[in-house]
Coordinates of C-alpha atoms in Angstrom, one line a residue:
M1 CA -17.3 29.3 14.6
D2 CA -19.5 26.4 13.6
F3 CA -17.5 23.2 12.7
K4 CA -19.4 20.3 11.2
T5 CA -18.6 16.7 10.4
N6 CA -20.5 13.6 9.4
V7 CA -17.7 11.3 10.4
G8 CA -18.3 10.9 14.1
V9 CA -20.6 12.5 16.7
S10 CA -20.7 11.7 20.4
E11 CA -23.5 12.1 22.9
T12 CA -23.7 11.1 26.6
D13 CA -24.7 7.5 25.9
K14 CA -24.3 7.2 22.1
I15 CA -21.6 7.4 19.5
H16 CA -22.6 7.8 15.8
V17 CA -20.1 7.1 13.0
H18 CA -21.3 7.9 9.5
G19 CA -24.8 7.7 10.6
Y20 CA -24.4 4.3 12.3
N21 CA -24.6 3.6 16.0
L22 CA -21.1 2.5 16.8
V23 CA -22.1 0.2 19.6
D24 CA -25.2 -1.4 18.2
D25 CA -24.4 -1.4 14.4
L26 CA -20.7 -1.6 14.1
M27 CA -18.9 -3.1 17.1
G28 CA -18.7 -6.9 16.7
E29 CA -20.5 -6.6 13.4
I30 CA -17.8 -5.4 10.9
T31 CA -14.1 -5.7 10.5
L32 CA -11.4 -3.0 10.7
A33 CA -11.1 -3.0 6.9
D34 CA -14.9 -2.6 6.7
M35 CA -14.5 0.5 8.8
A36 CA -11.9 1.8 6.3
F37 CA -14.5 1.1 3.5
L38 CA -17.1 2.9 5.6
G39 CA -14.9 6.0 5.9
A40 CA -14.2 6.1 2.2
K41 CA -17.7 5.3 0.9
H42 CA -19.9 6.4 3.8
R43 CA -21.7 3.1 3.8
K44 CA -21.0 -0.5 4.9
P45 CA -19.5 -2.7 2.3
T46 CA -21.3 -5.6 0.7
E47 CA -20.1 -9.1 1.5
N48 CA -18.0 -9.2 -1.6
E49 CA -16.6 -5.7 -1.2
S50 CA -15.6 -6.6 2.4
K51 CA -13.8 -9.7 1.2
M52 CA -12.0 -7.9 -1.5
L53 CA -10.8 -4.9 0.6
N54 CA -9.8 -7.2 3.4
A55 CA -7.7 -9.3 1.0
V56 CA -6.1 -6.1 -0.4
M57 CA -5.1 -4.9 3.1
V58 CA -3.8 -8.3 4.2
A59 CA -1.7 -8.5 1.0
I60 CA 0.3 -5.5 1.9
C61 CA 0.1 -5.7 5.7
E62 CA 3.5 -7.4 6.1
H63 CA 6.6 -7.9 3.9
G64 CA 9.5 -8.6 6.2
F65 CA 12.5 -6.3 6.5
T66 CA 11.7 -3.1 4.5
P67 CA 12.6 0.5 5.2
S68 CA 9.3 0.9 7.1
S69 CA 9.8 -2.1 9.5
I70 CA 13.5 -1.2 10.0
S71 CA 12.6 2.3 10.9
T72 CA 10.1 1.0 13.4
R73 CA 12.6 -1.2 15.1
L74 CA 15.3 1.5 15.2
T75 CA 12.8 4.0 16.7
Y76 CA 11.7 1.5 19.3
L77 CA 15.3 1.0 20.2
G78 CA 15.6 4.7 21.0
A79 CA 12.2 5.2 22.5
P80 CA 10.7 2.0 23.9
E81 CA 8.3 4.1 25.9
A82 CA 6.7 5.4 22.8
V83 CA 5.3 2.6 20.7
Q84 CA 3.2 5.1 18.7
A85 CA 6.4 6.8 17.6
A86 CA 7.9 3.5 16.4
V87 CA 4.8 2.8 14.3
A88 CA 4.7 6.4 13.0
A89 CA 8.4 6.1 12.0
G90 CA 7.6 3.0 10.1
L91 CA 4.8 4.7 8.2
L92 CA 7.0 7.6 7.3
G93 CA 9.3 5.0 5.7
A94 CA 6.5 3.7 3.5
G95 CA 6.5 5.2 0.0
S96 CA 6.3 4.5 -3.7
V97 CA 9.3 2.2 -3.7
Y98 CA 8.4 0.2 -0.7
L99 CA 4.7 -0.4 0.2
G100 CA 3.6 0.9 -3.2
A101 CA 2.3 3.4 -5.6
M102 CA -1.2 2.1 -6.1
E103 CA -2.6 5.6 -6.3
Q104 CA -0.3 6.3 -9.3
V105 CA -1.4 3.1 -11.0
A106 CA -5.0 4.0 -10.6
E107 CA -4.5 7.5 -11.7
M108 CA -2.6 6.3 -14.8
L109 CA -5.4 4.0 -15.7
T110 CA -8.2 6.4 -15.0
K111 CA -6.7 9.2 -16.9
G112 CA -5.9 6.9 -19.8
M113 CA -9.5 5.9 -20.1
E114 CA -10.7 9.5 -19.7
K115 CA -8.4 10.6 -22.5
Y116 CA -8.8 7.7 -24.9
G117 CA -12.3 6.5 -24.1
E118 CA -13.7 3.9 -21.7
D119 CA -15.0 1.9 -24.7
T120 CA -11.6 1.7 -26.3
P121 CA -10.4 -2.0 -26.2
A122 CA -8.0 -2.9 -23.4
E123 CA -5.3 -3.8 -25.9
E124 CA -5.4 -0.3 -27.6
L125 CA -5.7 1.5 -24.3
A126 CA -2.6 -0.3 -23.0
T127 CA -0.6 0.6 -26.1
R128 CA -1.6 4.2 -25.9
I129 CA -0.7 4.5 -22.2
L130 CA 2.6 2.8 -22.8
D131 CA 3.4 5.0 -25.7
E132 CA 2.5 8.2 -23.9
R133 CA 4.6 7.3 -20.9
A134 CA 7.6 6.3 -23.1
E135 CA 7.3 9.6 -24.9
Q136 CA 7.2 11.6 -21.7
K137 CA 10.0 9.4 -20.2
L138 CA 7.8 8.5 -17.2
Q139 CA 8.4 5.5 -15.0
L140 CA 5.7 2.8 -15.2
P141 CA 4.2 2.3 -11.7
G142 CA 3.2 -1.1 -10.4
F143 CA 6.0 -3.0 -12.1
G144 CA 9.2 -4.6 -10.9
H145 CA 10.1 -6.4 -7.6
P146 CA 13.4 -7.3 -6.1
I147 CA 12.3 -10.7 -4.9
H148 CA 9.1 -11.8 -6.7
R149 CA 10.3 -12.5 -10.2
P150 CA 8.9 -13.1 -12.7
V151 CA 5.5 -13.4 -10.9
D152 CA 4.3 -11.8 -7.6
P153 CA 2.1 -14.5 -6.0
R154 CA 0.0 -11.8 -4.4
T155 CA -0.9 -10.4 -7.8
V156 CA -2.2 -13.8 -9.0
K157 CA -4.4 -14.3 -5.9
L158 CA -5.7 -10.7 -6.0
F159 CA -6.9 -11.0 -9.6
K160 CA -8.3 -14.5 -8.9
L161 CA -10.4 -13.0 -6.0
A162 CA -11.4 -10.0 -8.1
K163 CA -12.8 -12.3 -10.8
E164 CA -14.6 -14.4 -8.2
L165 CA -16.1 -11.4 -6.4
G166 CA -17.0 -9.4 -9.4
F167 CA -14.3 -6.7 -9.3
Y168 CA -12.2 -7.7 -12.3
K169 CA -13.3 -5.0 -14.7
K170 CA -11.7 -2.6 -17.3
N171 CA -8.9 -1.3 -15.1
S172 CA -7.7 -4.8 -14.3
E173 CA -7.9 -5.9 -17.9
V174 CA -5.9 -2.9 -19.0
I175 CA -3.1 -3.3 -16.4
E176 CA -2.7 -7.0 -17.4
E177 CA -2.6 -6.0 -21.0
I178 CA 0.0 -3.3 -20.1
S179 CA 2.0 -6.0 -18.4
R180 CA 1.9 -8.3 -21.5
Q181 CA 2.9 -5.5 -23.9
F182 CA 5.5 -4.1 -21.5
N183 CA 7.2 -7.5 -21.3
E184 CA 7.2 -7.7 -25.1
R185 CA 8.8 -4.3 -25.5
K186 CA 11.5 -5.1 -22.9
G187 CA 12.1 -8.6 -24.2
R188 CA 12.1 -10.0 -20.7
P189 CA 9.6 -10.6 -18.0
I190 CA 9.0 -7.7 -15.6
T191 CA 6.8 -8.4 -12.6
L192 CA 3.4 -6.9 -12.3
N193 CA 3.6 -6.5 -8.6
A194 CA 0.8 -6.5 -6.0
V195 CA 0.6 -2.7 -6.0
G196 CA -0.1 -2.7 -9.7
A197 CA -2.9 -5.2 -9.1
I198 CA -4.3 -3.3 -6.1
G199 CA -4.4 0.0 -8.0
A200 CA -6.4 -1.6 -10.8
V201 CA -8.7 -3.6 -8.5
L202 CA -9.5 -0.6 -6.2
A203 CA -10.1 1.5 -9.3
D204 CA -12.6 -1.2 -10.5
M205 CA -14.2 -0.9 -7.0
E206 CA -14.6 2.9 -7.8
F207 CA -12.4 4.2 -5.0
D208 CA -10.9 7.6 -5.5
H209 CA -7.2 7.1 -6.3
R210 CA -6.3 9.9 -3.8
V211 CA -7.4 7.7 -0.8
M212 CA -6.0 4.4 -2.0
K213 CA -2.7 4.7 -0.2
S214 CA -4.5 5.3 3.1
F215 CA -5.6 1.7 3.0
A216 CA -2.0 0.6 2.6
V217 CA -0.8 2.8 5.4
A218 CA -3.6 1.5 7.7
A219 CA -2.6 -2.1 6.8
R220 CA 1.1 -1.5 7.3
A221 CA 0.5 0.1 10.7
V222 CA -1.1 -3.3 11.8
G223 CA 1.9 -5.2 10.4
L224 CA 4.5 -3.0 12.2
V225 CA 3.1 -4.1 15.6
A226 CA 4.6 -7.5 15.0
H227 CA 8.0 -6.0 14.5
I228 CA 7.8 -4.2 17.8
V229 CA 6.6 -7.4 19.5
E230 CA 9.6 -9.3 18.1
E231 CA 12.0 -6.7 19.4
I232 CA 10.4 -7.1 22.9
E233 CA 10.5 -10.9 22.8
V234 CA 14.2 -11.2 21.9
G235 CA 15.3 -8.4 24.3
R236 CA 17.1 -5.2 23.7
K237 CA 20.6 -6.7 23.5
E238 CA 19.6 -9.2 20.7
S239 CA 17.1 -6.9 19.0
V240 CA 17.5 -6.2 15.3
G241 CA 17.5 -2.5 16.1
Q242 CA 20.5 -2.9 18.5
Q243 CA 22.3 -5.2 16.0
L244 CA 21.9 -2.6 13.2
F245 CA 23.1 0.2 15.5
D246 CA 26.1 -1.9 16.6
Y247 CA 27.0 -2.7 13.0
V248 CA 27.0 0.9 11.9
E249 CA 29.1 1.8 14.9
E250 CA 31.6 -0.9 14.1
H251 CA 31.8 0.0 10.4
T252 CA 31.9 3.8 10.7
D253 CA 35.1 5.5 9.6
Y254 CA 36.0 8.1 12.2
T255 CA 39.3 9.0 10.6
A256 CA 38.1 12.4 9.3
K257 CA 36.7 13.3 12.7
K258 CA 39.9 12.3 14.5
E259 CA 42.0 14.3 12.1
A260 CA 39.8 17.4 12.6
I261 CA 40.3 17.0 16.4
V262 CA 44.1 16.8 16.0
E263 CA 44.2 20.0 13.9

């Protein structure tokens, strides 16, 4: 069998990644986010592309206690010899509710423009997308946040950077118009969260929506390292993982189990 890849090729004294010499062209020359861009686009990012993608990944790298970080801490409690398992557990706890659904946001915007025309004004596109989702009783991705209400500060900064760097285009315009109209329909402010902004901005950067979440997963993997370090620093007895385990043990009702044993 003949397997082929253009991703990475190793020789005795050379390593080539997407056609670049890893040692001479990439190490010390580009960031980890730039490597993610290289993997998705098969070329190095421009200076502005690098700044925008780095900002996106930093924005979702860390967000305190979430299912992903708690999963990491609990897994580390049970398997401190396997840091990779703790990080992996955290990534498995990252989904559309926590960490985000940027791919769904981008897909919604892209399909909306394909269906109703890219030249359709943002206001009309937003109306049609909202109407269609309401008719189909579909949830609107990229909206709502348990803490950041009525404004997600990350969203504000991401759009500001997108405008400065040249990536605030039709998708970003439409998602902000959707936000305005959605709030009007609901009669109250509903947060356009960072994920909503990221889905739009990455779509404006012409990333395939199917790979967008990979950037979020890569960023969160970096953030989860800090949660493991904190567990190490405070010690097993005082760790969050141990406290959570002890709390569950203390508040678990074993009555049914005891009755079953008696019978």
